[in-house]
């Protein structure tokens, strides 16, 4: 094989592998959970158990596969919409203390993966 072509093939293979590796590593679970911890989301949301607020699994089930799932989750935690808890009390949703789009996206994707 011509040296240049083989180099080209090797580098595109490398790029393809790097690309798929990136897709798998895209959700940083540690960062997402740290963010939830520092914002005390766990006061109301658990991963599997519904308390006053729906479990993360429930939220994930609601939005999984929807193209706007990530956007809806981010909106809910950044704009303080009025929400109703399990006891029927209306309150403004807690606003997360970060504006970093990468962190918000990561958290939303992590919630969706529950
Ligand atoms: C004081 C309690 C409380 C805290 C703290 C809280 N939430 Fe919520 N959250 C709720 C309630 C209540 C709802 C509304 C449930 C409903 O409308 O069905 C909700 C809804 C949501 C939803 C949207 C669910 C949907 O069906 O659209 C997401 C996503 C969410 N919370 C994530 C978070 C994250 C992330 C944090 C931390 C940054 C957080 N919440 C902190 C009580 C809380």
Coordinates of N, CA and C and ligand atoms in Angstrom, one line a residue:
X1 N 0.8 -1.2 0.0 CA 0.0 0.0 0.0 C 0.9 1.3 0.0
X2 N 0.4 2.2 -0.7 CA 1.1 3.5 -0.8 C 1.2 4.1 0.6
X3 N 2.3 4.6 1.0 CA 2.6 5.1 2.4 C 1.6 6.2 2.8
X4 N 1.3 7.0 1.8 CA 0.4 8.2 2.2 C -1.0 7.7 2.5
X5 N -1.5 6.7 1.6 CA -2.8 6.2 1.8 C -2.9 5.5 3.2
X6 N -1.9 4.7 3.5 CA -2.0 4.0 4.7 C -1.9 4.9 5.9
X7 N -1.2 6.0 5.8 CA -1.2 7.0 6.9 C -2.6 7.6 7.0
X8 N -3.2 7.9 5.9 CA -4.5 8.5 5.9 C -5.5 7.6 6.5
X9 N -5.4 6.3 6.2 CA -6.3 5.3 6.8 C -6.1 5.2 8.3
X10 N -4.9 5.2 8.7 CA -4.6 5.0 10.1 C -5.2 6.2 10.8
X11 N -5.0 7.4 10.3 CA -5.4 8.6 11.0 C -6.9 8.7 11.0
X12 N -7.6 8.2 10.0 CA -9.1 8.3 10.0 C -9.6 7.2 11.0
X13 N -8.9 6.1 11.1 CA -9.3 5.1 12.0 C -9.2 5.6 13.4
X14 N -8.1 6.3 13.6 CA -7.8 6.9 15.0 C -8.9 7.9 15.3
X15 N -9.3 8.7 14.3 CA -10.3 9.7 14.6 C -11.7 9.0 14.9
X16 N -12.0 8.0 14.1 CA -13.2 7.3 14.3 C -13.3 6.7 15.7
X17 N -12.1 6.1 16.2 CA -12.1 5.5 17.5 C -12.2 6.6 18.6
X18 N -11.5 7.7 18.3 CA -11.5 8.8 19.3 C -12.9 9.3 19.4
X19 N -13.6 9.4 18.2 CA -14.9 9.9 18.2 C -15.9 9.0 19.0
X20 N -15.8 7.7 18.8 CA -16.8 6.9 19.6 C -16.4 6.9 21.1
X21 N -15.1 6.9 21.4 CA -14.7 7.0 22.7 C -15.2 8.2 23.4
X22 N -15.2 9.3 22.7 CA -15.7 10.6 23.3 C -17.2 10.4 23.6
X23 N -18.0 9.8 22.6 CA -19.4 9.7 22.8 C -19.7 8.9 24.1
X24 N -18.9 7.9 24.4 CA -19.1 7.1 25.6 C -18.7 7.9 26.9
X25 N -17.7 8.7 26.8 CA -17.2 9.4 27.9 C -18.0 10.7 28.1
X26 N -18.9 10.9 27.2 CA -19.6 12.2 27.2 C -20.3 12.6 28.6
X27 N -20.8 11.6 29.2 CA -21.5 11.9 30.5 C -20.5 11.7 31.7
X28 N -20.2 12.7 32.4 CA -19.3 12.7 33.5 C -20.2 12.5 34.8
X29 N -20.4 11.3 35.2 CA -21.3 11.0 36.3 C -20.8 11.6 37.6
X30 N -19.5 11.6 37.8 CA -19.0 12.2 39.0 C -19.3 13.7 39.1
X31 N -19.0 14.4 38.0 CA -19.3 15.8 38.0 C -20.8 16.1 38.2
X32 N -21.6 15.3 37.5 CA -23.1 15.5 37.7 C -23.5 15.3 39.1
X33 N -23.0 14.3 39.7 CA -23.5 14.0 41.1 C -22.9 15.0 42.1
X34 N -21.7 15.5 41.8 CA -21.1 16.6 42.7 C -22.0 17.8 42.6
X35 N -22.4 18.1 41.4 CA -23.2 19.3 41.1 C -24.6 19.2 41.9
X36 N -25.1 18.0 41.8 CA -26.4 17.8 42.6 C -26.2 17.9 44.1
X37 N -25.0 17.4 44.5 CA -24.7 17.4 45.9 C -24.6 18.9 46.4
X38 N -23.8 19.7 45.7 CA -23.5 21.0 46.2 C -24.8 21.9 46.1
X39 N -25.7 21.5 45.2 CA -27.0 22.2 45.1 C -28.1 21.6 45.9
X40 N -27.8 20.6 46.6 CA -28.8 19.9 47.5 C -30.1 19.5 46.7
X41 N -29.9 19.1 45.5 CA -31.1 18.5 44.7 C -31.6 17.3 45.4
X42 N -30.7 16.6 46.1 CA -31.1 15.4 46.8 C -32.1 15.6 47.9
X43 N -32.2 16.8 48.4 CA -33.2 17.1 49.4 C -34.6 16.7 48.9
X44 N -34.8 16.9 47.6 CA -36.1 16.6 47.0 C -36.1 15.5 46.0
X45 N -35.0 15.3 45.3 CA -35.0 14.2 44.3 C -34.0 13.1 44.7
X46 N -34.5 11.9 44.7 CA -33.6 10.7 44.8 C -33.5 10.1 43.5
X47 N -32.5 9.2 43.3 CA -32.4 8.5 42.0 C -33.6 7.6 41.7
X48 N -33.9 6.8 42.7 CA -34.9 5.8 42.3 C -36.2 5.9 43.1
X49 N -36.2 6.7 44.2 CA -37.4 6.8 45.0 C -38.1 8.2 44.9
X50 N -39.4 8.2 44.6 CA -40.1 9.5 44.6 C -40.4 10.0 46.0
X51 N -39.9 11.2 46.2 CA -40.1 11.8 47.6 C -41.2 12.9 47.3
X52 N -40.9 14.2 47.7 CA -41.8 15.2 47.4 C -41.7 15.5 45.9
X53 N -40.6 15.2 45.3 CA -40.3 15.5 43.9 C -40.1 14.1 43.2
X54 N -40.3 14.1 41.9 CA -40.1 12.8 41.2 C -38.7 12.3 41.2
X55 N -38.5 11.0 41.2 CA -37.2 10.4 41.2 C -36.5 10.7 39.9
X56 N -35.2 10.7 39.9 CA -34.5 10.9 38.6 C -34.9 9.9 37.5
X57 N -35.1 8.7 38.0 CA -35.5 7.6 37.0 C -36.9 8.0 36.4
X58 N -37.8 8.6 37.1 CA -39.1 9.0 36.6 C -38.9 10.1 35.6
X59 N -38.0 11.1 36.0 CA -37.7 12.2 35.1 C -37.1 11.7 33.8
X60 N -36.1 10.8 33.9 CA -35.5 10.2 32.8 C -36.5 9.5 31.9
X61 N -37.4 8.7 32.5 CA -38.4 8.0 31.7 C -39.3 8.9 30.9
X62 N -39.6 10.1 31.5 CA -40.4 11.0 30.9 C -39.8 11.7 29.7
X63 N -38.5 11.9 29.8 CA -37.8 12.6 28.7 C -36.9 11.8 27.8
X64 N -36.7 10.5 28.1 CA -35.8 9.7 27.3 C -36.3 9.6 25.9
X65 N -35.4 9.8 25.0 CA -35.7 9.7 23.5 C -36.4 10.9 22.9
X66 N -36.7 11.9 23.8 CA -37.3 13.1 23.2 C -36.2 14.0 22.9
X67 N -36.3 14.7 21.7 CA -35.2 15.5 21.2 C -35.0 16.7 22.1
X68 N -36.1 17.2 22.8 CA -36.0 18.4 23.7 C -35.8 18.0 25.1
X69 N -35.5 16.8 25.5 CA -35.4 16.3 26.9 C -34.4 17.1 27.6
X70 N -33.2 17.2 27.0 CA -32.1 17.9 27.6 C -32.4 19.4 27.9
X71 N -33.0 20.0 26.9 CA -33.4 21.4 26.9 C -34.4 21.6 28.0
X72 N -35.4 20.7 28.1 CA -36.5 20.9 29.1 C -35.9 20.8 30.6
X73 N -35.0 19.8 30.7 CA -34.4 19.6 32.1 C -33.6 20.9 32.4
X74 N -32.8 21.4 31.5 CA -32.0 22.5 31.8 C -32.9 23.8 32.1
X75 N -33.9 23.9 31.3 CA -34.8 25.0 31.6 C -35.4 24.9 33.0
X76 N -35.8 23.7 33.3 CA -36.5 23.5 34.6 C -35.5 23.9 35.8
X77 N -34.2 23.7 35.6 CA -33.3 24.0 36.8 C -32.6 25.3 36.6
X78 N -32.9 26.1 35.6 CA -32.2 27.4 35.5 C -33.2 28.5 35.5
X79 N -34.5 28.3 35.3 CA -35.4 29.4 35.1 C -36.4 29.5 36.3
X80 N -36.4 28.6 37.2 CA -37.3 28.6 38.4 C -38.8 28.6 38.0
X81 N -39.2 27.7 37.2 CA -40.7 27.6 36.9 C -41.5 27.2 38.1
X82 N -42.8 27.5 38.1 CA -43.6 27.0 39.2 C -43.9 25.5 39.0
X83 N -43.6 24.8 40.1 CA -43.8 23.3 40.0 C -44.7 22.9 41.2
X84 N -45.3 21.7 41.1 CA -46.1 21.2 42.1 C -45.5 20.0 42.7
X85 N -45.4 20.0 44.1 CA -44.8 18.8 44.7 C -45.8 17.7 44.9
X86 N -45.4 16.6 45.5 CA -46.3 15.4 45.6 C -47.4 15.7 46.6
X87 N -47.3 16.7 47.4 CA -48.3 17.1 48.4 C -49.3 18.1 47.8
X88 N -49.0 18.5 46.5 CA -49.9 19.5 45.9 C -49.5 21.0 46.2
X89 N -48.4 21.2 46.9 CA -47.9 22.5 47.1 C -47.2 23.1 45.9
X90 N -47.6 24.3 45.5 CA -46.9 24.9 44.4 C -45.7 25.7 44.9
X91 N -44.6 25.6 44.2 CA -43.4 26.4 44.6 C -42.6 26.7 43.4
X92 N -41.7 27.7 43.5 CA -40.8 28.0 42.4 C -39.7 27.0 42.5
X93 N -39.4 26.3 41.4 CA -38.3 25.4 41.4 C -37.0 26.0 41.7
X94 N -36.2 25.3 42.4 CA -34.8 25.7 42.8 C -34.0 26.0 41.5
X95 N -33.2 27.1 41.6 CA -32.4 27.5 40.5 C -30.9 27.1 40.8
X96 N -30.4 26.3 39.9 CA -29.0 25.7 40.1 C -28.0 26.8 40.1
X97 N -27.0 26.7 40.9 CA -25.9 27.7 41.1 C -24.8 27.5 40.1
X98 N -25.1 27.3 38.9 CA -24.0 27.3 37.8 C -24.7 27.8 36.5
X99 N -23.9 28.5 35.8 CA -24.4 28.9 34.5 C -23.5 28.3 33.4
X100 N -22.6 27.4 33.8 CA -21.7 26.8 32.8 C -22.5 25.8 31.9
X101 N -22.7 26.1 30.7 CA -23.5 25.3 29.8 C -23.0 23.9 29.7
X102 N -21.7 23.6 29.8 CA -21.2 22.3 29.7 C -21.6 21.5 30.9
X103 N -21.6 22.1 32.1 CA -21.9 21.4 33.3 C -23.5 21.1 33.3
X104 N -24.2 22.1 32.8 CA -25.7 21.9 32.8 C -26.1 20.8 31.8
X105 N -25.4 20.8 30.7 CA -25.6 19.7 29.7 C -25.3 18.4 30.2
X106 N -24.1 18.3 30.9 CA -23.7 17.1 31.4 C -24.7 16.5 32.5
X107 N -25.1 17.4 33.3 CA -26.1 17.0 34.4 C -27.4 16.5 33.8
X108 N -27.9 17.3 32.8 CA -29.1 16.9 32.1 C -28.9 15.5 31.5
X109 N -27.8 15.3 30.8 CA -27.6 14.0 30.2 C -27.4 12.9 31.2
X110 N -26.8 13.2 32.3 CA -26.7 12.2 33.4 C -28.1 11.8 33.9
X111 N -28.9 12.8 34.1 CA -30.3 12.5 34.6 C -31.0 11.6 33.6
X112 N -30.8 12.0 32.3 CA -31.5 11.2 31.3 C -31.0 9.8 31.2
X113 N -29.8 9.5 31.7 CA -29.2 8.2 31.7 C -29.6 7.3 32.9
X114 N -30.4 7.9 33.8 CA -30.8 7.1 35.0 C -31.9 6.1 34.7
Ligands
LIG1 C1 -37.3 22.0 47.2 C2 -37.4 20.8 46.5 C3 -36.6 20.6 45.2 C4 -35.2 20.9 45.0 C5 -34.2 21.4 46.0 C6 -35.0 20.5 43.6 N1 -36.1 20.1 43.0 FE1 -36.3 19.5 41.1 N2 -38.3 19.4 41.3 C7 -39.0 19.6 42.5 C8 -40.5 19.4 42.2 C9 -41.6 19.5 43.3 C10 -40.6 19.2 40.8 C11 -41.9 19.1 40.0 C12 -42.4 17.8 39.8 C13 -43.6 17.9 38.9 O1 -44.0 19.0 38.4 O2 -44.1 16.8 38.6 C14 -39.3 19.2 40.3 C15 -39.0 19.0 39.0 C16 -37.7 18.8 38.5 C17 -37.4 18.4 37.1 C18 -38.4 18.4 35.9 C19 -39.2 17.2 35.9 C20 -40.3 17.3 34.9 O3 -41.1 16.5 34.9 O4 -40.2 18.1 34.0 C21 -36.0 18.3 37.0 C22 -35.2 17.9 35.8 C23 -35.5 18.6 38.3 N3 -36.5 18.9 39.2 C24 -34.2 18.6 38.6 C25 -33.6 19.1 39.8 C26 -32.2 19.4 40.0 C27 -31.1 19.0 39.0 C28 -32.1 20.0 41.2 C29 -30.9 20.5 41.9 C30 -30.2 21.5 41.1 C31 -33.4 20.1 41.7 N4 -34.3 19.6 40.8 C32 -33.7 20.6 43.0 C33 -38.5 19.8 43.7 C34 -37.1 20.2 43.9

